[in-house]
Amino acid sequence: MIKRLARHYHFMREHLWTNSHLSPYLDQEVSAAERIRVEEHTHVCPKCHRMLETLRETLEGLRAMGAEGGAPSGLTDSVMERVRGER
Amino acid sequence: MRPVSHADEDDLVARAQAGDQGAFEELVRRHADRLYAVVTRFVGDRQEAEEVTQEAFLRAWRGIGRFQGNSQFFTWLYRIGINEAKRRVGRRASPAGSTSLDEHPGLEVSDLSQAPETSADRRELRGVLEGAIRALGPDYRAALILRDIEGLSTSEAAETLDLGEAAFKSRLHRARLSVRKAVDDYLGDER
């Protein structure tokens, strides 16, 4: 009974810790020990595993939205016209 | 695009601070595309983004004497752009469906076996992402745009928003979870 409670406590502690470290894990901003800790928990926790995968796909989608096209032609000229108008 | 060298840009900034409009024009040319991209993501409208970007550069010109070089020029410039964009967005009424991050503390996860495969699916997913970004509060939206769309490093993005890295990471994580939920909801509806 006590062992079961201890295992449950350990699992929930790892669950909470892992959830708070998913972002830095995906950003590769965790230590080697922390990386292993995230991977060990997501290996045994289906919920965290799916959370990690959906977050990974979300970030991939966001990164694909990066710089498209440029500023409208003439923007620099418009800015400088206003700058020259300032005294 | 980052400047060719910091020394080169430092020289342009110094000259602009001395009143050299030609030097400031070169700074505008170098940073217009990226600043416009950030502002467009923030305000969600290209015409408005053009106005905001122009205004941001004008504010930068007026305030360039106060730039002390403690940060990189582009992070200072992005900060001006983000603040101007926030002012513009703040004047609007809250969009329907605006989401407070505090309303979704516990995020359920659904199965992702129906991830988008076709280009039409990807376009639709992109629409979901754009809507989710617009629904974020301005502070969270700025963090997400700078880090995850524009690709600034954590330290650069935190500096732009005048935050410590820990505070920035916390804000970014909450923004990501909110957008992730929109993606999860969309994928759930597609099943």
Tab-separated table of C-alpha atoms in Angstrom:
chain	number	residue	atom	x	y	z
A	1	MET	CA	0.000	0.000	0.000
A	2	ILE	CA	2.718	2.414	1.031
A	3	LYS	CA	4.857	1.397	-1.937
A	4	ARG	CA	1.909	1.972	-4.269
A	5	LEU	CA	1.338	5.432	-2.829
A	6	ALA	CA	5.031	6.202	-3.136
A	7	ARG	CA	5.030	5.128	-6.797
A	8	HIS	CA	1.951	7.245	-7.453
A	9	TYR	CA	3.522	10.244	-5.749
A	10	HIS	CA	6.677	9.781	-7.795
A	11	PHE	CA	4.670	9.470	-11.022
A	12	MET	CA	2.656	12.639	-10.344
A	13	ARG	CA	5.756	14.572	-9.375
A	14	GLU	CA	7.394	13.575	-12.648
A	15	HIS	CA	4.160	14.367	-14.516
A	16	LEU	CA	4.012	17.917	-13.203
A	17	TRP	CA	7.714	18.485	-13.682
A	18	THR	CA	7.636	17.160	-17.247
A	19	ASN	CA	4.667	19.345	-18.228
A	20	SER	CA	6.537	22.427	-17.117
A	21	HIS	CA	9.644	21.422	-19.065
A	22	LEU	CA	8.159	20.471	-22.431
A	23	SER	CA	8.874	23.864	-23.990
A	24	PRO	CA	12.531	24.083	-22.984
A	25	TYR	CA	12.910	20.419	-23.970
A	26	LEU	CA	11.685	21.164	-27.494
A	27	ASP	CA	13.929	24.234	-27.561
A	28	GLN	CA	16.874	22.029	-26.533
A	29	GLU	CA	17.395	24.273	-23.540
A	30	VAL	CA	17.545	21.523	-20.924
A	31	SER	CA	20.496	19.711	-19.458
A	32	ALA	CA	21.302	16.154	-20.480
A	33	ALA	CA	19.850	14.876	-17.200
A	34	GLU	CA	16.650	16.880	-17.708
A	35	ARG	CA	16.336	15.617	-21.264
A	36	ILE	CA	16.507	12.031	-20.054
A	37	ARG	CA	13.993	12.806	-17.331
A	38	VAL	CA	11.478	14.184	-19.884
A	39	GLU	CA	12.001	11.253	-22.223
A	40	GLU	CA	11.661	8.666	-19.486
A	41	HIS	CA	8.384	10.121	-18.279
A	42	THR	CA	6.847	10.679	-21.730
A	43	HIS	CA	7.724	7.059	-22.465
A	44	VAL	CA	5.468	5.851	-19.650
A	45	CYS	CA	2.818	8.609	-19.597
A	46	PRO	CA	0.463	8.557	-22.633
A	47	LYS	CA	-0.947	11.969	-21.778
A	48	CYS	CA	2.462	13.652	-21.652
A	49	HIS	CA	3.542	11.787	-24.745
A	50	ARG	CA	0.606	13.165	-26.715
A	51	MET	CA	1.100	16.623	-25.212
A	52	LEU	CA	4.724	16.574	-26.351
A	53	GLU	CA	3.798	15.449	-29.848
A	54	THR	CA	1.027	18.024	-30.295
A	55	LEU	CA	3.314	20.735	-28.995
A	56	ARG	CA	6.046	19.634	-31.379
A	57	GLU	CA	3.644	19.760	-34.319
A	58	THR	CA	2.372	23.169	-33.221
A	59	LEU	CA	5.905	24.546	-33.133
A	60	GLU	CA	6.651	23.080	-36.555
A	61	GLY	CA	3.538	24.776	-37.897
A	62	LEU	CA	4.524	28.094	-36.336
A	63	ARG	CA	8.084	27.935	-37.633
A	64	ALA	CA	6.794	27.260	-41.125
A	65	MET	CA	4.954	30.585	-40.934
A	66	GLY	CA	8.248	32.450	-40.631
A	67	ALA	CA	9.223	35.414	-42.805
A	68	GLU	CA	7.193	35.405	-45.965
A	69	GLY	CA	7.666	38.104	-48.496
A	70	GLY	CA	8.965	41.483	-47.491
A	71	ALA	CA	7.851	44.937	-46.605
A	72	PRO	CA	5.804	46.761	-49.233
A	73	SER	CA	7.925	48.454	-51.851
A	74	GLY	CA	8.134	52.115	-51.062
A	75	LEU	CA	7.984	51.663	-47.298
A	76	THR	CA	11.551	52.891	-46.838
A	77	ASP	CA	10.861	55.905	-49.042
A	78	SER	CA	7.690	56.685	-47.085
A	79	VAL	CA	9.558	56.470	-43.794
A	80	MET	CA	12.358	58.722	-45.011
A	81	GLU	CA	9.888	61.253	-46.399
A	82	ARG	CA	8.423	61.551	-42.904
A	83	VAL	CA	11.886	61.649	-41.330
A	84	ARG	CA	12.958	64.471	-43.629
A	85	GLY	CA	9.751	66.291	-42.756
A	86	GLU	CA	10.724	66.275	-39.089
A	87	ARG	CA	12.759	69.170	-37.827
B	1	MET	CA	18.168	39.188	-42.099
B	2	ARG	CA	20.850	40.072	-39.560
B	3	PRO	CA	23.274	42.931	-40.402
B	4	VAL	CA	26.555	42.000	-42.006
B	5	SER	CA	28.506	42.931	-38.894
B	6	HIS	CA	27.807	44.543	-35.571
B	7	ALA	CA	30.654	46.982	-36.124
B	8	ASP	CA	29.102	48.069	-39.405
B	9	GLU	CA	25.711	48.564	-37.785
B	10	ASP	CA	27.240	50.291	-34.743
B	11	ASP	CA	28.740	52.799	-37.158
B	12	LEU	CA	25.407	53.385	-38.873
B	13	VAL	CA	23.674	53.899	-35.536
B	14	ALA	CA	26.332	56.343	-34.349
B	15	ARG	CA	26.007	58.326	-37.545
B	16	ALA	CA	22.231	58.312	-37.333
B	17	GLN	CA	22.471	59.541	-33.752
B	18	ALA	CA	24.568	62.410	-35.071
B	19	GLY	CA	21.769	63.299	-37.463
B	20	ASP	CA	22.887	61.441	-40.586
B	21	GLN	CA	19.614	60.615	-42.321
B	22	GLY	CA	21.412	58.552	-44.951
B	23	ALA	CA	22.718	56.253	-42.237
B	24	PHE	CA	19.232	55.929	-40.763
B	25	GLU	CA	17.841	55.164	-44.193
B	26	GLU	CA	20.295	52.265	-44.479
B	27	LEU	CA	19.130	50.989	-41.086
B	28	VAL	CA	15.546	51.163	-42.307
B	29	ARG	CA	16.393	49.224	-45.459
B	30	ARG	CA	18.132	46.526	-43.443
B	31	HIS	CA	15.357	46.010	-40.939
B	32	ALA	CA	12.152	46.908	-42.798
B	33	ASP	CA	11.325	43.384	-43.968
B	34	ARG	CA	11.712	41.702	-40.600
B	35	LEU	CA	10.045	44.470	-38.609
B	36	TYR	CA	7.143	44.507	-41.036
B	37	ALA	CA	6.825	40.714	-40.735
B	38	VAL	CA	6.694	40.883	-36.923
B	39	VAL	CA	4.157	43.691	-36.952
B	40	THR	CA	2.003	41.961	-39.573
B	41	ARG	CA	1.826	38.827	-37.445
B	42	PHE	CA	0.861	40.955	-34.490
B	43	VAL	CA	-1.858	43.163	-35.984
B	44	GLY	CA	-3.107	40.655	-38.571
B	45	ASP	CA	-3.667	43.205	-41.327
B	46	ARG	CA	-1.076	44.171	-43.949
B	47	GLN	CA	-2.232	47.735	-44.500
B	48	GLU	CA	-2.347	48.409	-40.808
B	49	ALA	CA	1.025	46.722	-40.407
B	50	GLU	CA	2.502	49.087	-42.984
B	51	GLU	CA	1.221	52.092	-41.039
B	52	VAL	CA	2.463	50.698	-37.737
B	53	THR	CA	5.875	49.865	-39.203
B	54	GLN	CA	6.270	53.376	-40.585
B	55	GLU	CA	5.284	54.829	-37.238
B	56	ALA	CA	7.724	52.550	-35.440
B	57	PHE	CA	10.616	53.685	-37.637
B	58	LEU	CA	9.629	57.297	-37.099
B	59	ARG	CA	9.639	56.770	-33.333
B	60	ALA	CA	13.018	55.088	-33.661
B	61	TRP	CA	14.374	58.116	-35.515
B	62	ARG	CA	13.031	60.490	-32.883
B	63	GLY	CA	14.404	58.397	-30.037
B	64	ILE	CA	17.653	57.171	-31.526
B	65	GLY	CA	19.624	59.531	-29.339
B	66	ARG	CA	18.403	57.528	-26.335
B	67	PHE	CA	19.661	54.209	-27.696
B	68	GLN	CA	22.666	53.450	-25.571
B	69	GLY	CA	23.899	50.272	-27.211
B	70	ASN	CA	23.170	48.093	-24.158
B	71	SER	CA	21.145	45.848	-26.449
B	72	GLN	CA	21.375	45.075	-30.114
B	73	PHE	CA	19.818	47.697	-32.365
B	74	PHE	CA	17.299	45.308	-33.859
B	75	THR	CA	15.952	44.229	-30.443
B	76	TRP	CA	15.498	47.897	-29.538
B	77	LEU	CA	13.774	48.485	-32.857
B	78	TYR	CA	11.549	45.407	-32.496
B	79	ARG	CA	10.540	46.628	-29.029
B	80	ILE	CA	9.395	49.913	-30.502
B	81	GLY	CA	7.509	48.047	-33.217
B	82	ILE	CA	5.817	45.677	-30.761
B	83	ASN	CA	4.812	48.543	-28.473
B	84	GLU	CA	3.379	50.499	-31.388
B	85	ALA	CA	1.504	47.411	-32.576
B	86	LYS	CA	0.121	46.850	-29.069
B	87	ARG	CA	-1.121	50.438	-28.980
B	88	ARG	CA	-2.843	49.959	-32.310
B	89	VAL	CA	-4.436	46.666	-31.310
B	90	GLY	CA	-5.430	48.094	-27.949
B	91	ARG	CA	-7.560	50.694	-29.673
B	92	ARG	CA	-9.666	47.985	-31.243
B	93	ALA	CA	-12.586	46.261	-29.469
B	94	SER	CA	-11.710	42.755	-28.273
B	95	PRO	CA	-12.226	40.306	-31.134
B	96	ALA	CA	-15.010	37.758	-30.709
B	97	GLY	CA	-13.704	34.536	-29.299
B	98	SER	CA	-10.754	36.186	-27.613
B	99	THR	CA	-9.235	33.662	-25.285
B	100	SER	CA	-7.875	34.353	-21.865
B	101	LEU	CA	-5.092	31.946	-21.032
B	102	ASP	CA	-6.504	31.673	-17.537
B	103	GLU	CA	-9.639	30.051	-18.954
B	104	HIS	CA	-7.738	26.970	-20.063
B	105	PRO	CA	-5.534	25.836	-17.196
B	106	GLY	CA	-5.996	22.141	-17.825
B	107	LEU	CA	-5.501	21.158	-21.415
B	108	GLU	CA	-6.869	17.857	-22.600
B	109	VAL	CA	-5.031	15.986	-25.309
B	110	SER	CA	-6.615	14.116	-28.163
B	111	ASP	CA	-5.168	11.535	-30.476
B	112	LEU	CA	-3.103	12.980	-33.313
B	113	SER	CA	-3.483	10.079	-35.713
B	114	GLN	CA	-5.463	12.387	-38.033
B	115	ALA	CA	-2.599	14.881	-38.539
B	116	PRO	CA	-3.040	16.951	-41.741
B	117	GLU	CA	-1.671	15.261	-44.825
B	118	THR	CA	-2.830	17.250	-47.866
B	119	SER	CA	-1.810	20.782	-48.797
B	120	ALA	CA	-5.431	21.834	-48.250
B	121	ASP	CA	-5.238	20.411	-44.755
B	122	ARG	CA	-2.003	22.291	-44.140
B	123	ARG	CA	-3.582	25.554	-45.330
B	124	GLU	CA	-6.499	24.958	-43.047
B	125	LEU	CA	-4.186	24.212	-40.140
B	126	ARG	CA	-2.322	27.406	-40.879
B	127	GLY	CA	-5.613	29.273	-40.645
B	128	VAL	CA	-6.197	27.676	-37.257
B	129	LEU	CA	-2.749	28.763	-36.122
B	130	GLU	CA	-3.274	32.332	-37.315
B	131	GLY	CA	-6.615	32.534	-35.548
B	132	ALA	CA	-5.130	31.149	-32.356
B	133	ILE	CA	-2.313	33.675	-32.480
B	134	ARG	CA	-4.756	36.558	-32.946
B	135	ALA	CA	-6.763	35.312	-29.970
B	136	LEU	CA	-3.750	35.546	-27.674
B	137	GLY	CA	-3.368	38.522	-25.390
B	138	PRO	CA	-0.800	41.020	-26.732
B	139	ASP	CA	1.969	40.080	-24.317
B	140	TYR	CA	1.676	36.370	-25.086
B	141	ARG	CA	1.290	37.013	-28.803
B	142	ALA	CA	4.498	39.037	-28.896
B	143	ALA	CA	6.466	36.286	-27.156
B	144	LEU	CA	5.226	33.619	-29.558
B	145	ILE	CA	5.785	35.690	-32.705
B	146	LEU	CA	9.315	36.679	-31.800
B	147	ARG	CA	10.487	33.247	-30.653
B	148	ASP	CA	8.559	30.710	-32.708
B	149	ILE	CA	7.759	32.521	-35.959
B	150	GLU	CA	10.569	35.023	-36.342
B	151	GLY	CA	13.127	32.669	-34.830
B	152	LEU	CA	14.778	34.983	-32.353
B	153	SER	CA	16.721	33.237	-29.639
B	154	THR	CA	15.264	33.152	-26.142
B	155	SER	CA	17.704	35.810	-24.957
B	156	GLU	CA	17.035	38.065	-27.976
B	157	ALA	CA	13.264	37.758	-27.626
B	158	ALA	CA	13.387	38.310	-23.854
B	159	GLU	CA	15.554	41.385	-24.382
B	160	THR	CA	13.149	42.737	-26.990
B	161	LEU	CA	10.281	42.461	-24.541
B	162	ASP	CA	12.379	43.763	-21.651
B	163	LEU	CA	11.876	40.563	-19.670
B	164	GLY	CA	14.169	38.283	-17.775
B	165	GLU	CA	14.643	34.946	-19.489
B	166	ALA	CA	12.717	32.996	-16.860
B	167	ALA	CA	9.708	35.297	-17.133
B	168	PHE	CA	9.882	35.184	-20.904
B	169	LYS	CA	10.023	31.370	-20.972
B	170	SER	CA	7.004	31.162	-18.705
B	171	ARG	CA	5.031	33.527	-20.919
B	172	LEU	CA	6.110	31.687	-24.071
B	173	HIS	CA	5.133	28.307	-22.677
B	174	ARG	CA	1.637	29.496	-21.807
B	175	ALA	CA	1.237	31.019	-25.261
B	176	ARG	CA	2.352	27.791	-26.894
B	177	LEU	CA	-0.065	25.725	-24.828
B	178	SER	CA	-2.939	27.984	-25.843
B	179	VAL	CA	-2.117	27.692	-29.540
B	180	ARG	CA	-1.554	23.960	-29.117
B	181	LYS	CA	-5.044	23.642	-27.724
B	182	ALA	CA	-6.506	25.292	-30.826
B	183	VAL	CA	-4.596	22.827	-32.987
B	184	ASP	CA	-5.767	19.962	-30.819
B	185	ASP	CA	-9.394	21.142	-31.047
B	186	TYR	CA	-9.130	21.438	-34.828
B	187	LEU	CA	-7.661	17.987	-35.228
B	188	GLY	CA	-10.318	16.623	-32.922
B	189	ASP	CA	-13.082	18.150	-35.104
B	190	GLU	CA	-11.552	16.611	-38.213
B	191	ARG	CA	-11.997	13.066	-36.913
